[in-house]
Coordinates of C-alpha atoms and ligand atoms in Angstrom, one line a residue:
M1 CA -65.9 -90.5 3.4
R2 CA -63.8 -88.3 1.3
V3 CA -61.0 -89.7 -1.0
H4 CA -57.9 -87.7 -0.4
D5 CA -56.0 -86.6 -3.4
G6 CA -52.5 -88.0 -3.2
P7 CA -49.8 -89.2 -5.6
V8 CA -51.8 -92.2 -6.7
S9 CA -54.8 -90.2 -7.7
A10 CA -52.5 -87.7 -9.4
A11 CA -50.8 -90.5 -11.4
I12 CA -54.1 -92.0 -12.4
S13 CA -55.5 -88.6 -13.5
A14 CA -52.3 -87.7 -15.4
R15 CA -52.1 -91.0 -17.4
R16 CA -53.1 -90.3 -21.0
S17 CA -52.5 -92.2 -24.3
V18 CA -49.5 -90.6 -26.0
R19 CA -48.8 -91.6 -29.6
K20 CA -45.8 -89.4 -30.4
F21 CA -42.4 -90.2 -29.0
A22 CA -39.1 -88.4 -28.7
R23 CA -36.1 -90.1 -30.4
L24 CA -34.7 -91.3 -27.1
T25 CA -34.0 -94.9 -26.2
V26 CA -35.4 -96.4 -23.0
D27 CA -33.0 -98.5 -21.0
G28 CA -33.5 -102.3 -20.5
D29 CA -33.6 -102.0 -16.7
T30 CA -36.6 -99.6 -16.9
V31 CA -38.5 -102.0 -19.1
E32 CA -37.8 -104.9 -16.7
R33 CA -39.0 -102.8 -13.8
L34 CA -42.2 -101.8 -15.6
V35 CA -43.0 -105.4 -16.4
A36 CA -42.2 -106.5 -12.9
L37 CA -44.7 -103.9 -11.6
A38 CA -47.3 -105.0 -14.1
C39 CA -47.0 -108.5 -12.7
T40 CA -48.0 -107.4 -9.2
A41 CA -51.6 -106.9 -10.5
P42 CA -54.4 -108.7 -8.7
A43 CA -55.2 -112.1 -10.4
P44 CA -57.6 -115.0 -9.8
H45 CA -56.6 -118.1 -7.9
H46 CA -53.2 -116.6 -7.1
S47 CA -52.3 -117.1 -10.8
R48 CA -50.0 -114.9 -12.8
P49 CA -51.8 -114.8 -16.1
W50 CA -49.6 -112.4 -17.9
R51 CA -46.6 -112.8 -20.3
F52 CA -44.8 -110.0 -22.0
V53 CA -42.6 -110.1 -25.1
Q54 CA -40.2 -107.2 -25.7
V55 CA -40.1 -107.0 -29.5
G56 CA -36.6 -106.0 -30.5
A57 CA -35.4 -104.4 -33.8
E58 CA -34.8 -107.6 -35.5
S59 CA -38.3 -109.0 -35.0
R60 CA -40.3 -105.8 -35.6
E61 CA -40.5 -105.9 -39.4
R62 CA -41.6 -109.6 -39.2
L63 CA -44.3 -108.8 -36.6
A64 CA -45.5 -105.7 -38.4
D65 CA -45.7 -107.5 -41.7
A66 CA -47.5 -110.5 -40.3
M67 CA -50.1 -108.3 -38.5
G68 CA -50.4 -106.2 -41.6
E69 CA -51.2 -109.2 -43.8
A70 CA -53.9 -110.4 -41.3
W71 CA -55.4 -106.9 -41.2
R72 CA -55.3 -106.6 -45.0
A73 CA -57.3 -109.9 -45.3
D74 CA -59.9 -108.6 -42.7
L75 CA -60.3 -105.3 -44.4
E76 CA -60.6 -106.9 -47.9
R77 CA -63.3 -109.2 -46.6
K78 CA -65.1 -106.0 -45.3
G79 CA -64.9 -104.6 -48.8
E80 CA -62.6 -101.7 -47.9
S81 CA -60.9 -100.0 -50.9
V82 CA -57.2 -100.7 -51.7
H83 CA -56.4 -97.0 -51.1
V84 CA -57.8 -97.0 -47.6
I85 CA -56.2 -100.4 -46.8
D86 CA -52.8 -99.2 -47.9
R87 CA -53.1 -96.0 -45.9
L88 CA -54.2 -97.8 -42.7
L89 CA -51.5 -100.5 -43.0
R90 CA -48.7 -97.9 -43.7
R91 CA -49.7 -95.9 -40.6
S92 CA -49.8 -98.9 -38.4
H93 CA -46.6 -100.4 -39.7
G94 CA -44.9 -97.0 -39.0
Q95 CA -46.2 -96.9 -35.5
L96 CA -44.8 -100.4 -34.7
M97 CA -41.4 -99.6 -36.2
E98 CA -41.0 -96.2 -34.5
A99 CA -42.1 -96.9 -30.9
P100 CA -38.9 -96.8 -28.7
V101 CA -40.3 -99.8 -26.7
L102 CA -42.7 -102.4 -28.2
L103 CA -44.1 -104.9 -25.7
L104 CA -46.6 -107.6 -26.6
A105 CA -48.8 -108.5 -23.7
C106 CA -50.1 -112.1 -23.8
L107 CA -52.7 -113.8 -21.7
S108 CA -51.9 -117.2 -20.1
L109 CA -54.7 -119.3 -18.7
E110 CA -52.3 -121.3 -16.6
G111 CA -54.0 -122.2 -13.3
H112 CA -57.5 -121.7 -14.5
H113 CA -60.4 -123.9 -13.3
R114 CA -61.7 -126.3 -15.9
W115 CA -65.5 -126.0 -15.8
P116 CA -67.8 -128.5 -17.6
D117 CA -70.1 -125.8 -19.0
D118 CA -69.7 -122.9 -21.4
E119 CA -71.1 -120.3 -19.1
R120 CA -68.7 -120.9 -16.3
R121 CA -65.8 -121.4 -18.8
R122 CA -66.6 -117.9 -20.1
A123 CA -66.8 -116.5 -16.6
E124 CA -63.5 -118.1 -15.7
R125 CA -61.8 -116.7 -18.7
D126 CA -63.3 -113.3 -18.1
M127 CA -61.6 -113.2 -14.7
F128 CA -58.2 -113.8 -16.2
V129 CA -58.8 -111.2 -18.9
Q130 CA -59.7 -108.6 -16.2
S131 CA -56.4 -109.3 -14.6
L132 CA -54.5 -108.6 -17.8
G133 CA -56.2 -105.2 -17.9
A134 CA -55.1 -104.5 -14.3
A135 CA -51.5 -105.5 -15.2
L136 CA -51.5 -103.1 -18.2
Q137 CA -52.8 -100.2 -16.1
N138 CA -50.1 -100.9 -13.6
L139 CA -47.6 -100.8 -16.4
L140 CA -48.9 -97.5 -17.9
L141 CA -49.0 -95.8 -14.5
A142 CA -45.5 -97.0 -13.6
A143 CA -44.3 -95.8 -17.1
G144 CA -45.7 -92.3 -16.3
E145 CA -43.8 -92.2 -13.1
A146 CA -40.6 -93.0 -15.0
G147 CA -41.3 -90.1 -17.4
L148 CA -42.5 -92.4 -20.1
A149 CA -45.9 -92.6 -21.8
G150 CA -47.5 -94.6 -24.5
Y151 CA -50.6 -96.4 -25.6
L152 CA -52.2 -99.8 -26.2
K153 CA -53.1 -101.4 -29.5
G154 CA -55.7 -104.2 -29.5
A155 CA -54.7 -105.4 -33.0
P156 CA -53.0 -108.6 -31.8
L157 CA -56.3 -109.8 -30.5
F158 CA -57.5 -109.8 -34.1
S159 CA -54.4 -111.5 -35.5
A160 CA -53.3 -113.8 -32.7
D161 CA -52.1 -116.7 -34.9
A162 CA -50.0 -114.4 -37.1
V163 CA -48.5 -112.7 -34.1
R164 CA -47.7 -116.0 -32.3
S165 CA -46.1 -117.4 -35.4
A166 CA -44.1 -114.3 -36.2
L167 CA -42.6 -114.2 -32.7
D168 CA -42.4 -118.0 -32.3
L169 CA -44.5 -118.0 -29.1
P170 CA -45.7 -121.0 -27.1
A171 CA -49.2 -122.2 -28.2
D172 CA -50.7 -121.3 -24.8
W173 CA -49.6 -117.6 -24.9
E174 CA -52.6 -115.6 -26.2
P175 CA -51.4 -112.4 -27.9
T176 CA -53.7 -109.6 -26.8
F177 CA -52.3 -106.0 -26.8
L178 CA -49.2 -104.2 -28.0
V179 CA -47.9 -101.6 -25.6
L180 CA -46.0 -98.8 -27.4
L181 CA -43.9 -96.8 -25.0
G182 CA -41.3 -94.0 -25.1
Y183 CA -40.5 -90.6 -23.8
P184 CA -43.3 -88.3 -25.0
D185 CA -42.5 -85.9 -27.8
K186 CA -42.9 -82.4 -26.5
S187 CA -45.2 -81.6 -29.4
A188 CA -47.6 -84.5 -28.6
E189 CA -51.0 -82.9 -28.2
L190 CA -53.6 -84.3 -25.9
S191 CA -57.3 -83.4 -26.1
P192 CA -58.7 -82.5 -22.7
R193 CA -60.3 -85.5 -21.0
E194 CA -64.1 -85.3 -20.7
A195 CA -65.2 -84.7 -17.1
I196 CA -66.6 -87.8 -15.4
D197 CA -70.3 -87.5 -14.8
I198 CA -70.4 -89.8 -11.8
D199 CA -74.2 -90.3 -12.0
R200 CA -73.7 -92.0 -15.3
F201 CA -71.2 -94.6 -13.9
L202 CA -72.3 -95.1 -10.4
V203 CA -75.8 -96.0 -9.2
R204 CA -76.9 -96.8 -5.7
R205 CA -79.4 -99.5 -4.9
Ligands
FMN1 C1 -58.6 -102.3 -24.9 C2 -57.9 -101.1 -25.5 C3 -57.6 -101.1 -26.9 C4 -57.0 -99.9 -27.4 N1 -56.6 -99.9 -28.7 C5 -56.1 -98.8 -29.3 C6 -55.6 -98.9 -30.6 O1 -55.7 -99.9 -31.3 N2 -55.0 -97.7 -31.1 C7 -54.9 -96.6 -30.3 O2 -54.4 -95.6 -30.8 N3 -55.3 -96.5 -29.1 C8 -55.9 -97.6 -28.5 N4 -56.3 -97.6 -27.2 C9 -56.2 -96.4 -26.4 C10 -57.5 -95.6 -26.3 O3 -57.8 -95.0 -27.6 C11 -57.5 -94.6 -25.2 O4 -57.2 -95.2 -24.0 C12 -58.8 -93.8 -25.1 O5 -58.9 -93.0 -26.3 C13 -58.8 -92.9 -23.9 O6 -57.7 -91.9 -23.9 P1 -56.7 -91.9 -22.7 O7 -56.0 -93.2 -22.6 O8 -55.8 -90.8 -23.1 O9 -57.4 -91.6 -21.4 C14 -56.9 -98.7 -26.6 C15 -57.2 -98.8 -25.3 C16 -57.7 -99.9 -24.7 C17 -58.1 -100.0 -23.3

């Protein structure tokens, strides 16, 4: 059977991480629509394990500072130099402040099955995590259709308590990714995507 190239294949192929944005605002309705489409992703047990926080101008600095402090502590423990730490933190702080839209994606385990053993608890959790990935891909693809682009940052996974506290989130919302979105800057350069060597990723048994 041959897969026919159509608009879905084209949208999937065209999606790239873009990290440079034009100075244009994105209207609130568009953001709502993207989140609504994200929330149509497949999910286990008919759950809806995603929560999104649109981080507005007034909370950005607080969030960026809280994440920065958590990251600084991590890097210091790793023995990184003050010079390197300052450079990394400055860059990351700038990215969070400058993104036209900043969304925090959180995982909610509402509706999960409570297994008595660690192995199945881990498997159950993995199912919900996969679903979050599907929701984020939905969001990125829908953003592309709206002329937007952006990228994910996994940093909140490493500073979940600081993020939750900076944004005053419920205890059962697990901060996972930041989605930085905007209209792409025309000068944003994308390296060509490496061709997919199918034999590396697909085996037949
Ligand atoms: C789980 C995850 C975490 C990521 N974290 C970051 C990040 O912290 N910073 C960043 O610039 N890009 C991040 N990315 C984007 C990847 O770098 C990007 O998807 C990868 O380089 C492939 O490029 P493409 O998205 O253009 O195909 C992340 C992507 C995923 C899926």
